[in-house]
Short mmCIF file of C-alpha atoms in Angstrom, two decimals:
data_model
loop_
_atom_site.label_atom_id
_atom_site.label_comp_id
_atom_site.label_asym_id
_atom_site.label_seq_id
_atom_site.Cartn_x
_atom_site.Cartn_y
_atom_site.Cartn_z
CA MET F 1156 46.70 -34.65 -80.11
CA SER F 1157 44.37 -36.26 -77.64
CA PHE F 1158 45.60 -36.00 -74.02
CA LEU F 1159 45.06 -39.86 -73.89
CA ASN F 1160 48.15 -40.21 -76.12
CA ASP F 1161 50.38 -38.57 -73.39
CA PRO F 1162 52.63 -41.61 -72.33
CA GLU F 1163 53.36 -40.00 -69.00
CA LEU F 1164 49.71 -40.10 -68.04
CA PHE F 1165 48.15 -43.13 -69.80
CA ARG F 1166 49.07 -46.39 -71.39
CA GLU F 1167 47.28 -48.16 -74.20
CA LEU F 1168 45.50 -51.47 -73.33
CA GLY F 1169 46.10 -54.41 -75.65
CA PRO F 1170 43.28 -55.79 -77.76
CA ASN F 1171 42.43 -58.61 -75.40
CA GLU F 1172 43.72 -57.00 -72.12
CA PRO F 1173 40.88 -56.66 -69.61
CA TRP F 1174 40.12 -53.45 -67.72
CA PRO F 1175 42.09 -53.33 -64.54
CA PRO F 1176 39.91 -53.31 -61.49
CA ASP F 1177 39.10 -49.98 -59.69
CA THR F 1178 40.15 -48.14 -62.90
CA LEU F 1179 38.16 -45.55 -64.81
CA PRO F 1180 37.79 -46.84 -68.42
CA LEU F 1181 38.79 -44.30 -70.97
CA THR F 1182 38.26 -44.69 -74.72
CA ASP F 1183 39.53 -42.43 -77.56
CA PRO F 1184 36.41 -41.46 -79.50
CA VAL F 1185 38.39 -41.08 -82.66
CA THR F 1186 40.57 -44.26 -82.81
CA GLY F 1187 38.51 -46.44 -80.44
CA LYS F 1188 41.72 -47.29 -78.46
CA ARG F 1189 41.38 -48.02 -74.82
CA TYR F 1190 43.62 -46.33 -72.18
CA VAL F 1191 44.12 -46.55 -68.42
CA PRO F 1192 46.05 -44.11 -66.17
CA ARG F 1193 49.53 -45.03 -65.19
CA ASP F 1194 50.33 -45.49 -61.44
CA ASN F 1195 51.49 -41.90 -61.00
CA ALA F 1196 49.00 -40.57 -63.43
CA ARG F 1197 46.76 -38.90 -60.79
CA GLN F 1198 49.75 -37.15 -59.18
CA ASN F 1199 50.96 -36.00 -62.64
CA LYS F 1200 47.51 -34.73 -63.62
CA VAL F 1201 47.32 -32.70 -60.31
CA LYS F 1202 50.68 -31.19 -61.28
CA VAL F 1203 49.43 -30.42 -64.82
CA GLU F 1204 46.25 -28.84 -63.57
CA ALA F 1205 48.14 -26.87 -60.91
CA ALA F 1206 50.53 -25.68 -63.62
CA LYS F 1207 47.64 -24.33 -65.69
CA THR F 1208 46.19 -22.58 -62.56
CA ASN F 1209 49.53 -21.10 -61.40
CA GLY F 1210 50.67 -19.75 -64.71
CA GLY F 1211 53.03 -22.55 -65.62
CA SER F 1212 54.32 -23.72 -62.27
CA SER F 1213 54.00 -27.24 -61.55
CA ASN F 1214 53.93 -26.58 -57.78
CA PRO F 1215 50.27 -26.35 -56.56
CA LYS F 1216 49.17 -23.25 -54.79
CA PRO F 1217 48.80 -24.10 -51.09
CA GLU F 1218 45.36 -24.04 -49.57
CA PRO F 1219 44.92 -21.16 -47.07
CA GLU F 1220 44.79 -22.59 -43.52
CA PRO F 1221 41.42 -21.92 -41.72
CA GLU F 1222 41.50 -19.33 -39.02
CA PRO F 1223 41.74 -20.80 -35.63
CA GLU F 1224 38.57 -20.48 -33.44
CA PRO F 1225 39.00 -17.96 -30.54
CA GLN F 1226 40.17 -19.89 -27.42
CA PRO F 1227 40.03 -18.72 -23.81
CA GLU F 1228 43.30 -17.28 -22.62
CA PRO F 1229 44.92 -18.63 -19.45
CA ASN F 1230 44.73 -16.20 -16.62
CA GLY F 1231 48.04 -17.27 -15.22
CA SER F 1232 46.77 -19.51 -12.45
CA ASP F 1233 46.91 -22.82 -14.23
CA PRO F 1234 47.35 -22.85 -18.09
CA ASN F 1235 46.49 -26.53 -18.19
CA ASP F 1236 43.26 -26.15 -16.19
CA PRO F 1237 40.33 -25.02 -18.40
CA SER F 1238 38.23 -24.04 -15.32
CA SER F 1239 40.69 -21.31 -14.57
CA TRP F 1240 40.75 -19.82 -17.99
CA ILE F 1241 39.13 -16.43 -18.80
CA LYS F 1242 35.76 -17.03 -20.32
CA PRO F 1243 34.51 -15.34 -23.52
CA PRO F 1244 32.91 -11.99 -23.07
CA PRO F 1245 29.09 -11.51 -23.26
CA GLN F 1246 27.56 -10.88 -26.62
CA PRO F 1247 25.75 -7.53 -26.30
CA ASP F 1248 24.60 -7.52 -29.82
CA LEU F 1249 22.56 -10.69 -29.09
CA GLY F 1250 21.22 -9.48 -25.84
CA ILE F 1251 22.95 -12.30 -24.00
CA TRP F 1252 24.77 -12.30 -20.69
CA TYR F 1253 26.07 -15.04 -18.33
CA ALA F 1254 24.47 -16.06 -15.06
CA ARG F 1255 27.99 -16.53 -13.57
CA ASP F 1256 28.41 -12.76 -13.75
CA ILE F 1257 25.31 -11.91 -11.64
CA ASP F 1258 26.07 -10.34 -8.30
CA PRO F 1259 22.89 -10.45 -6.32
CA THR F 1260 24.09 -7.73 -4.00
CA LYS F 1261 24.14 -5.24 -6.82
CA ILE F 1262 20.75 -6.04 -8.47
CA PRO F 1263 18.41 -3.07 -7.92
CA PRO F 1264 15.35 -3.94 -5.77
CA ARG F 1265 11.94 -3.84 -7.37
CA ARG F 1266 10.49 -0.35 -7.24
CA TRP F 1267 7.41 -0.79 -5.11
CA LEU F 1268 5.14 2.17 -4.83
CA LEU F 1269 2.34 1.07 -2.40
CA GLY F 1270 2.69 -1.94 -0.18
CA ASN F 1271 2.52 -5.04 -2.39
CA SER F 1272 -0.24 -3.60 -4.56
CA PHE F 1273 1.60 -1.22 -7.01
CA CYS F 1274 5.08 -1.52 -8.49
CA ARG F 1275 7.01 0.36 -11.15
CA LYS F 1276 7.45 -1.52 -14.44
CA PHE F 1277 4.66 -3.93 -13.79
CA LEU F 1278 1.08 -4.33 -14.62
CA SER F 1279 -1.35 -4.86 -11.72
CA SER F 1280 -5.04 -5.61 -11.40
CA LEU F 1281 -7.88 -5.87 -8.82
CA ILE F 1282 -10.47 -8.49 -9.63
CA ALA F 1283 -13.94 -7.82 -8.17
CA ASP F 1284 -17.65 -8.11 -9.06
CA GLY F 1285 -19.58 -4.94 -9.96
CA GLY F 1286 -20.55 -2.89 -6.87
CA VAL F 1287 -18.18 -4.57 -4.46
CA GLY F 1288 -15.90 -1.56 -4.11
CA LYS F 1289 -12.88 -1.88 -6.37
CA THR F 1290 -13.14 1.78 -7.63
CA ALA F 1291 -13.55 3.09 -3.99
CA LEU F 1292 -10.52 1.01 -2.97
CA ARG F 1293 -8.38 2.19 -5.91
CA ILE F 1294 -9.36 5.79 -5.23
CA ALA F 1295 -8.27 5.39 -1.63
CA GLN F 1296 -4.99 3.77 -2.75
CA GLY F 1297 -4.32 6.52 -5.29
CA LEU F 1298 -5.03 9.18 -2.62
CA ALA F 1299 -2.58 7.43 -0.28
CA LEU F 1300 0.14 7.48 -3.01
CA ALA F 1301 -0.45 11.19 -3.83
CA ALA F 1302 -0.56 12.32 -0.21
CA GLY F 1303 2.22 10.11 0.83
CA ARG F 1304 0.16 8.71 3.72
CA SER F 1305 0.37 4.95 4.62
CA ASP F 1306 -2.44 5.24 7.17
CA ILE F 1307 -5.09 5.70 4.43
CA THR F 1308 -5.03 2.09 3.45
CA ASN F 1309 -2.52 0.70 5.99
CA GLU F 1310 -0.07 0.11 3.09
CA TYR F 1311 3.44 1.43 3.15
CA VAL F 1312 4.19 4.29 0.68
CA PHE F 1313 7.63 3.86 -0.71
CA GLY F 1314 9.43 7.00 -1.34
CA GLY F 1315 6.28 9.06 -1.64
CA PRO F 1316 4.37 11.19 -2.24
CA HIS F 1317 3.94 10.03 -5.83
CA ARG F 1318 2.16 11.53 -8.89
CA VAL F 1319 -0.93 9.49 -9.77
CA LEU F 1320 -3.13 9.61 -12.93
CA PHE F 1321 -6.58 8.11 -12.41
CA VAL F 1322 -8.41 7.55 -15.68
CA CYS F 1323 -12.17 6.60 -15.33
CA PHE F 1324 -13.98 4.94 -18.21
CA GLU F 1325 -17.37 4.36 -16.50
CA ASP F 1326 -18.48 7.53 -14.50
CA ASP F 1327 -18.66 11.10 -15.65
CA ALA F 1328 -16.53 13.85 -14.20
CA ASP F 1329 -19.15 14.88 -11.53
CA GLU F 1330 -19.38 11.33 -10.20
CA LEU F 1331 -15.68 10.92 -10.08
CA ASN F 1332 -15.33 14.25 -8.30
CA ARG F 1333 -17.89 13.07 -5.71
CA ARG F 1334 -15.92 9.88 -5.05
CA ILE F 1335 -12.66 11.72 -4.78
CA ALA F 1336 -14.10 14.35 -2.46
CA ALA F 1337 -15.68 11.69 -0.14
CA ALA F 1338 -12.25 9.95 0.20
CA MET F 1339 -10.45 13.31 0.82
CA LEU F 1340 -12.98 14.38 3.47
CA HIS F 1341 -13.06 11.16 5.34
CA HIS F 1342 -9.27 10.68 5.39
CA LYS F 1343 -8.69 14.40 6.06
CA VAL F 1344 -6.62 14.99 2.94
CA SER F 1345 -6.47 18.69 1.98
CA ALA F 1346 -5.84 20.25 -1.32
CA ASP F 1347 -2.41 21.37 -0.13
CA ASP F 1348 -1.61 17.78 0.93
CA LEU F 1349 -2.09 16.75 -2.65
CA ASP F 1350 -0.84 19.72 -4.64
CA ASP F 1351 -1.06 18.66 -8.29
CA ARG F 1352 -0.03 14.97 -7.70
CA LEU F 1353 -3.51 13.43 -8.10
CA MET F 1354 -4.64 13.94 -11.73
CA LEU F 1355 -8.06 12.88 -13.07
CA ALA F 1356 -9.46 12.17 -16.44
CA VAL F 1357 -12.68 10.74 -17.86
CA ILE F 1358 -12.35 8.92 -21.28
CA LYS F 1359 -15.22 7.80 -23.47
CA GLY F 1360 -14.79 5.99 -26.73
CA LYS F 1361 -10.92 5.85 -26.92
CA LYS F 1362 -9.33 2.42 -27.01
CA LEU F 1363 -5.90 1.01 -26.68
CA LEU F 1364 -6.31 -1.55 -29.56
CA GLN F 1365 -9.24 -2.06 -31.74
CA MET F 1366 -10.30 -4.23 -34.72
CA ALA F 1367 -9.55 -2.90 -38.14
CA ARG F 1368 -10.82 -4.21 -41.52
CA HIS F 1369 -10.16 -7.85 -42.41
CA GLY F 1370 -9.50 -8.76 -38.79
CA ALA F 1371 -6.32 -6.72 -38.44
CA ILE F 1372 -5.43 -5.19 -35.14
CA LYS F 1373 -4.55 -1.44 -35.04
CA PRO F 1374 -3.47 0.88 -32.24
CA GLY F 1375 -6.28 3.07 -30.95
CA GLU F 1376 -6.52 6.63 -29.86
CA LEU F 1377 -6.09 5.71 -26.19
CA THR F 1378 -2.51 4.46 -26.77
CA ALA F 1379 -1.43 7.75 -28.21
CA TRP F 1380 -3.37 9.69 -25.56
CA LEU F 1381 -1.70 7.78 -22.72
CA LYS F 1382 1.79 8.21 -24.15
CA ARG F 1383 1.16 11.99 -24.43
CA ALA F 1384 -0.32 12.18 -20.91
CA ILE F 1385 2.63 10.21 -19.39
CA VAL F 1386 5.26 12.40 -21.10
CA THR F 1387 3.41 15.61 -20.23
CA LEU F 1388 2.31 14.88 -16.64
CA LYS F 1389 5.05 12.47 -15.63
CA PRO F 1390 2.95 10.26 -13.31
CA ASP F 1391 4.56 7.51 -11.21
CA HIS F 1392 1.41 5.42 -11.37
CA VAL F 1393 -1.58 5.13 -13.70
CA ILE F 1394 -4.93 3.57 -12.82
CA LEU F 1395 -7.21 2.72 -15.79
CA ASP F 1396 -10.64 1.80 -14.42
CA PRO F 1397 -12.01 -0.55 -15.64
CA PHE F 1398 -9.82 -2.77 -17.90
CA VAL F 1399 -12.75 -3.95 -20.03
CA LYS F 1400 -13.42 -0.41 -21.25
CA THR F 1401 -9.72 0.13 -22.40
CA HIS F 1402 -9.96 -1.91 -25.63
CA GLY F 1403 -12.35 -2.76 -28.33
CA LEU F 1404 -11.43 -6.48 -28.87
CA GLU F 1405 -13.12 -9.78 -28.07
CA GLU F 1406 -12.33 -10.30 -24.34
CA ASN F 1407 -12.53 -14.14 -24.54
CA ASP F 1408 -9.70 -14.37 -27.02
CA ASN F 1409 -6.36 -15.05 -25.28
CA ILE F 1410 -4.24 -13.80 -28.10
CA LEU F 1411 -5.98 -10.49 -28.40
CA MET F 1412 -6.12 -9.91 -24.59
CA ASP F 1413 -2.40 -10.73 -24.42
CA GLN F 1414 -1.77 -7.96 -27.01
CA VAL F 1415 -3.84 -5.42 -24.95
CA CYS F 1416 -1.92 -6.43 -21.72
CA ASP F 1417 1.42 -6.32 -23.50
CA THR F 1418 0.66 -2.76 -24.67
CA LEU F 1419 0.15 -1.73 -21.06
CA ALA F 1420 3.22 -3.62 -19.79
CA THR F 1421 5.34 -2.03 -22.40
CA LEU F 1422 4.23 1.44 -21.37
CA ALA F 1423 5.01 0.56 -17.72
CA ILE F 1424 8.53 -0.61 -18.70
CA GLU F 1425 9.28 2.16 -21.18
CA TYR F 1426 8.26 4.92 -18.80
CA ASN F 1427 9.26 3.26 -15.48
CA ILE F 1428 5.77 3.58 -14.04
CA GLY F 1429 3.23 1.33 -12.47
CA ILE F 1430 0.00 0.70 -14.37
CA ASP F 1431 -3.15 -0.80 -12.75
CA ALA F 1432 -6.26 -2.00 -14.61
CA PRO F 1433 -9.03 -3.17 -12.29
CA HIS F 1434 -11.09 -6.05 -13.77
CA HIS F 1435 -14.55 -7.52 -13.40
CA THR F 1436 -15.24 -11.06 -12.39
CA ARG F 1437 -17.06 -13.74 -14.50
CA LYS F 1438 -20.44 -14.87 -13.64
CA GLY F 1439 -20.93 -17.28 -10.69
CA VAL F 1440 -19.79 -17.61 -7.08
CA HIS F 1441 -16.42 -16.22 -6.41
CA ALA F 1442 -13.77 -17.35 -3.94
CA ALA F 1443 -11.46 -14.84 -2.15
CA GLY F 1444 -7.92 -14.87 -3.47
CA ASN F 1445 -8.62 -16.73 -6.74
CA ALA F 1446 -6.94 -14.86 -9.59
CA ASP F 1447 -8.79 -17.06 -12.11
CA GLU F 1448 -12.16 -15.37 -11.21
CA GLY F 1449 -11.53 -12.57 -13.83
CA ARG F 1450 -13.98 -12.48 -16.73
CA GLY F 1451 -12.87 -13.27 -20.27
CA ALA F 1452 -9.53 -14.72 -21.35
CA SER F 1453 -7.06 -15.98 -18.79
CA ALA F 1454 -4.31 -13.93 -20.55
CA VAL F 1455 -5.30 -10.91 -18.49
CA LYS F 1456 -4.48 -12.61 -15.27
CA ASP F 1457 -1.33 -14.22 -16.76
CA ALA F 1458 0.00 -10.97 -17.99
CA ALA F 1459 -0.41 -8.92 -14.83
CA ARG F 1460 2.25 -9.57 -12.21
CA ILE F 1461 0.26 -8.35 -9.29
CA VAL F 1462 -3.39 -9.63 -9.10
CA ASP F 1463 -5.58 -9.05 -5.96
CA THR F 1464 -9.18 -9.87 -5.42
CA LEU F 1465 -11.94 -8.07 -3.57
CA THR F 1466 -14.96 -9.93 -2.24
CA PRO F 1467 -17.84 -9.10 0.09
CA MET F 1468 -17.82 -10.62 3.49
CA THR F 1469 -19.77 -13.89 3.53
CA ALA F 1470 -22.49 -14.75 6.09
CA GLN F 1471 -20.14 -17.40 7.44
CA GLU F 1472 -17.35 -14.97 7.87
CA ALA F 1473 -19.66 -12.44 9.59
CA GLU F 1474 -20.76 -15.21 11.96
CA GLN F 1475 -17.15 -16.21 12.77
CA LEU F 1476 -16.13 -12.65 13.43
CA GLY F 1477 -19.10 -11.92 15.52
CA ILE F 1478 -20.53 -9.10 13.51
CA SER F 1479 -23.96 -8.69 12.01
CA ASP F 1480 -23.49 -6.11 9.26
CA ARG F 1481 -22.28 -6.65 5.71
CA ILE F 1482 -20.46 -3.49 4.95
CA HIS F 1483 -17.06 -5.17 4.98
CA ILE F 1484 -14.92 -6.20 1.98
CA ARG F 1485 -12.03 -8.67 1.86
CA TYR F 1486 -8.79 -7.93 0.02
CA ASP F 1487 -6.56 -10.89 -0.83
CA ASN F 1488 -3.52 -11.54 -2.82
CA GLY F 1489 -4.52 -13.67 -5.83
CA LYS F 1490 -1.11 -13.95 -7.52
CA TYR F 1491 2.33 -14.20 -5.98
CA ASN F 1492 4.77 -13.54 -8.69
CA LEU F 1493 6.41 -10.63 -6.96
CA CYS F 1494 5.56 -11.09 -3.26
CA PRO F 1495 4.74 -13.90 -0.89
CA ALA F 1496 1.08 -14.69 -0.08
CA GLY F 1497 -0.25 -12.64 2.78
CA GLU F 1498 -3.19 -12.79 5.07
CA ALA F 1499 -6.44 -11.33 4.04
CA ARG F 1500 -6.94 -7.60 4.66
CA TRP F 1501 -10.23 -6.00 5.32
CA PHE F 1502 -11.91 -2.64 4.50
CA ARG F 1503 -15.28 -1.34 5.29
CA PHE F 1504 -17.53 1.19 3.50
CA VAL F 1505 -18.09 4.60 5.11
CA GLY F 1506 -20.72 7.04 4.00
CA VAL F 1507 -19.58 10.64 3.70
CA ALA F 1508 -21.71 13.69 3.39
CA ILE F 1509 -19.64 15.74 0.93
CA GLY F 1510 -21.39 19.07 1.78
CA ASN F 1511 -22.94 19.96 -1.60
CA THR F 1512 -26.19 21.16 0.05
CA ASN F 1513 -26.45 24.54 -1.60
CA VAL F 1514 -25.87 23.59 -5.26
CA ASP F 1515 -29.36 22.75 -6.18
CA PRO F 1516 -32.35 23.53 -3.96
CA THR F 1517 -34.11 20.42 -5.21
CA TYR F 1518 -31.58 18.42 -3.27
CA PRO F 1519 -31.08 20.31 -0.02
CA LYS F 1520 -29.38 17.34 1.75
CA GLY F 1521 -26.63 16.90 -0.96
CA ASP F 1522 -24.91 13.70 -1.51
CA ASN F 1523 -23.73 10.95 0.79
CA VAL F 1524 -20.94 9.07 -1.03
CA GLN F 1525 -19.16 5.91 0.01
CA THR F 1526 -15.42 5.54 0.57
CA VAL F 1527 -13.55 2.81 2.22
CA GLU F 1528 -11.16 2.56 5.29
CA PRO F 1529 -9.01 -0.22 6.67
CA TRP F 1530 -10.85 -2.45 9.14
CA LYS F 1531 -9.45 -5.04 11.50
CA PRO F 1532 -11.58 -7.99 12.52
CA PRO F 1533 -12.15 -8.18 16.32
CA ALA F 1534 -9.90 -10.61 17.96
CA ALA F 1535 -11.49 -13.25 20.15
CA PHE F 1536 -10.09 -11.75 23.33
CA ASP F 1537 -11.01 -8.19 22.45
CA GLY F 1538 -13.61 -6.82 24.87
CA LEU F 1539 -12.71 -9.14 27.71
CA PRO F 1540 -11.46 -6.75 30.48
CA LEU F 1541 -10.30 -7.86 33.86
CA ALA F 1542 -13.79 -7.74 35.41
CA VAL F 1543 -15.26 -9.88 32.70
CA ILE F 1544 -12.58 -12.58 32.78
CA LYS F 1545 -12.75 -12.71 36.56
CA ASP F 1546 -16.58 -13.32 36.28
CA VAL F 1547 -15.99 -16.01 33.67
CA PHE F 1548 -13.53 -17.79 35.95
CA ASP F 1549 -16.06 -17.60 38.80
CA LYS F 1550 -18.79 -19.16 36.69
CA ILE F 1551 -16.48 -21.91 35.56
CA ARG F 1552 -15.78 -22.73 39.14
CA GLN F 1553 -19.50 -22.93 39.96
CA GLY F 1554 -20.40 -25.17 37.09
CA PRO F 1555 -23.70 -25.06 35.11
CA GLN F 1556 -25.59 -26.40 38.11
CA PRO F 1557 -24.70 -28.04 41.45
CA ASP F 1558 -22.52 -31.27 41.16
CA GLU F 1559 -22.12 -30.65 37.41
CA PHE F 1560 -19.17 -29.53 35.25
CA TRP F 1561 -19.05 -27.44 32.19
CA ALA F 1562 -18.47 -29.42 28.93
CA ARG F 1563 -15.89 -28.75 26.32
CA ASN F 1564 -18.00 -29.44 23.28
CA ARG F 1565 -20.61 -27.29 21.76
CA GLN F 1566 -23.01 -30.29 21.48
CA ALA F 1567 -23.54 -29.98 25.30
CA GLY F 1568 -25.82 -26.96 24.55
CA GLU F 1569 -26.47 -24.88 27.60
CA ASP F 1570 -23.75 -26.81 29.54
CA TRP F 1571 -21.02 -25.91 27.03
CA VAL F 1572 -18.40 -23.72 28.79
CA GLY F 1573 -18.38 -21.34 25.82
CA SER F 1574 -21.94 -20.31 26.65
CA ILE F 1575 -20.40 -18.19 29.50
CA LEU F 1576 -18.56 -16.19 26.92
CA THR F 1577 -21.54 -15.87 24.56
CA ALA F 1578 -23.48 -14.41 27.46
CA ALA F 1579 -20.65 -11.85 27.78
CA GLY F 1580 -21.15 -10.71 24.11
CA LYS F 1581 -18.92 -13.12 22.17
CA SER F 1582 -20.03 -15.00 19.09
CA LYS F 1583 -20.04 -18.82 19.30
CA ASN F 1584 -16.85 -18.92 17.15
CA GLN F 1585 -15.10 -16.33 19.25
CA ALA F 1586 -16.09 -18.26 22.37
CA ALA F 1587 -14.78 -21.44 20.94
CA THR F 1588 -11.50 -19.75 20.19
CA VAL F 1589 -11.12 -18.43 23.72
CA VAL F 1590 -11.92 -21.81 25.22
CA GLU F 1591 -9.49 -23.70 22.96
CA THR F 1592 -6.75 -21.16 23.56
CA TRP F 1593 -7.14 -21.54 27.35
CA ILE F 1594 -7.00 -25.33 26.92
CA ARG F 1595 -3.80 -25.11 24.91
CA ASN F 1596 -2.30 -22.82 27.49
CA ASP F 1597 -3.35 -25.03 30.38
CA VAL F 1598 -5.70 -22.37 31.86
CA LEU F 1599 -8.49 -24.97 31.51
CA LYS F 1600 -7.94 -28.63 32.31
CA VAL F 1601 -10.03 -31.33 30.52
CA ASP F 1602 -10.75 -34.93 31.41
CA ASP F 1603 -13.52 -37.48 31.00
CA TYR F 1604 -16.36 -37.40 33.45
CA ASN F 1605 -19.45 -39.51 34.13
CA SER F 1606 -22.20 -36.95 34.42
CA PRO F 1607 -25.20 -37.76 36.80
CA LYS F 1608 -27.30 -35.38 34.73
CA ARG F 1609 -26.74 -37.48 31.66
CA LYS F 1610 -27.30 -40.87 33.47
CA ARG F 1611 -23.66 -41.34 34.03
CA ALA F 1612 -22.73 -40.81 30.32
CA SER F 1613 -19.15 -39.78 29.80
CA ILE F 1614 -18.48 -36.29 28.77
CA THR F 1615 -15.18 -34.16 28.37
CA ARG F 1616 -15.47 -31.77 31.28
CA VAL F 1617 -13.62 -28.47 31.82
CA GLN F 1618 -12.12 -27.34 35.09
CA LEU F 1619 -10.14 -24.12 35.99
CA ASN F 1620 -6.45 -24.38 36.62
CA GLU F 1621 -6.34 -22.06 39.66
CA GLY F 1622 -2.57 -21.26 39.33
CA LYS F 1623 -2.83 -20.24 35.72
CA ALA F 1624 -6.09 -18.28 36.43
CA LEU F 1625 -4.40 -16.27 39.23
CA THR F 1626 -1.43 -15.51 36.88
CA ILE F 1627 -3.82 -14.14 34.18
CA LEU F 1628 -5.77 -12.03 36.69
CA ALA F 1629 -2.52 -10.61 38.14
CA GLY F 1630 -1.10 -9.77 34.65
CA LEU F 1631 -4.44 -7.93 33.80
CA GLN F 1632 -4.45 -6.08 36.98
CA LYS F 1633 -0.91 -4.88 36.40
CA THR F 1634 -1.75 -3.81 32.91
CA MET F 1635 -4.69 -1.78 34.10
CA GLN F 1636 -2.70 -0.13 36.73
CA GLN F 1637 0.01 0.94 34.21
CA ALA F 1638 -2.72 2.25 31.86
CA ASN F 1639 -4.17 4.36 34.71
CA ASN F 1640 -0.80 5.67 35.90
CA PRO F 1641 1.39 6.23 32.76
#
């Protein structure tokens, strides 16, 4: 019997009875009779279907209630205040933690090795043009780390001495030995001072990453060599000089250079060491402290957390500092991810006779090899002892000629007050610094004056403040007496 004939579920429509609204029309395919569900038909059908499912019972099987989501538990302070509830724990399997749990007093400090130049777990770089001195500086810095001596580069050695691996990709072993020997001789570092902490290697041909067939990138022999050397020798810091020779990829491709730098940064983190890769500059004029001067892709600069620059002293800087030679190099912070920007530091080249005079009779004088040492630019007041300052004050009182006064501005030429100081050995810039310092400290008084020499044209004249001048001379006299009678 068709289920439509069940009177408890359906009723038959009369021949002319219309379909009730919102009702599903049902027609018996055999008889052609039309049926509609009774009012309780849906409920009865549910019971019938449930009975079939539950083995004859007309009571439907209850749906399982969903498990409640985990809720924070009250900590007892105020159950009705969500802000006082215990928060869900971190999810270590996702590598997630909560900023609210950070205690800044318990965060380990960064593991600096040498000043703000080298740090464990970070990649650093020194950007310089060829021949400026980046290798000489990195050798001196490596020597400072291995000997545990801050005076070599005037950078503090944290917790030293440290083990240093210096890997050279440009020079051969003899040339590297000459450079190391020159630095050791000049800075008076003995073999006993180093023990086995400064390790050297010359690598040719090995690369961190290189291009495989069909454009794929594959690890090179250098990556495996570095890992083996780090595990075996346990260095605290590794210098790879220069960066461009460490890989075999297109250096203008940011994606490829990022992979090279990521390889080095991963090694630094994995082995808790510092890694440094000095880098060449691109073509053109270079500005001190500009980390964007590195050649090739910018990814190299972006990946390194410590980037310094090394530039030769400019002619303008030489004039400002009152020196005539060009053997000085300027060391600047180029990127401040880990430390604040600092003032420029200076080094100068020093030639060292390394004493290899008896090795080959063809070269009886041996080699003179350059190294670097810290250098401090002369201050404007350096070289102005008591007698010189007293003489300067006397000449200021006298004026450039009778009935005339010294002028404040350089445009006055021979009547400029700074010419007294240039005659005493100062550069024009240093003399200007001294004059302006004395004006700010009220040692010199300035006012407008109609000069007879200049047909009554107004100039800014300079006169000595006698009270301040006597104070300066008395202080210098006392300092000189204390130096002579310690």
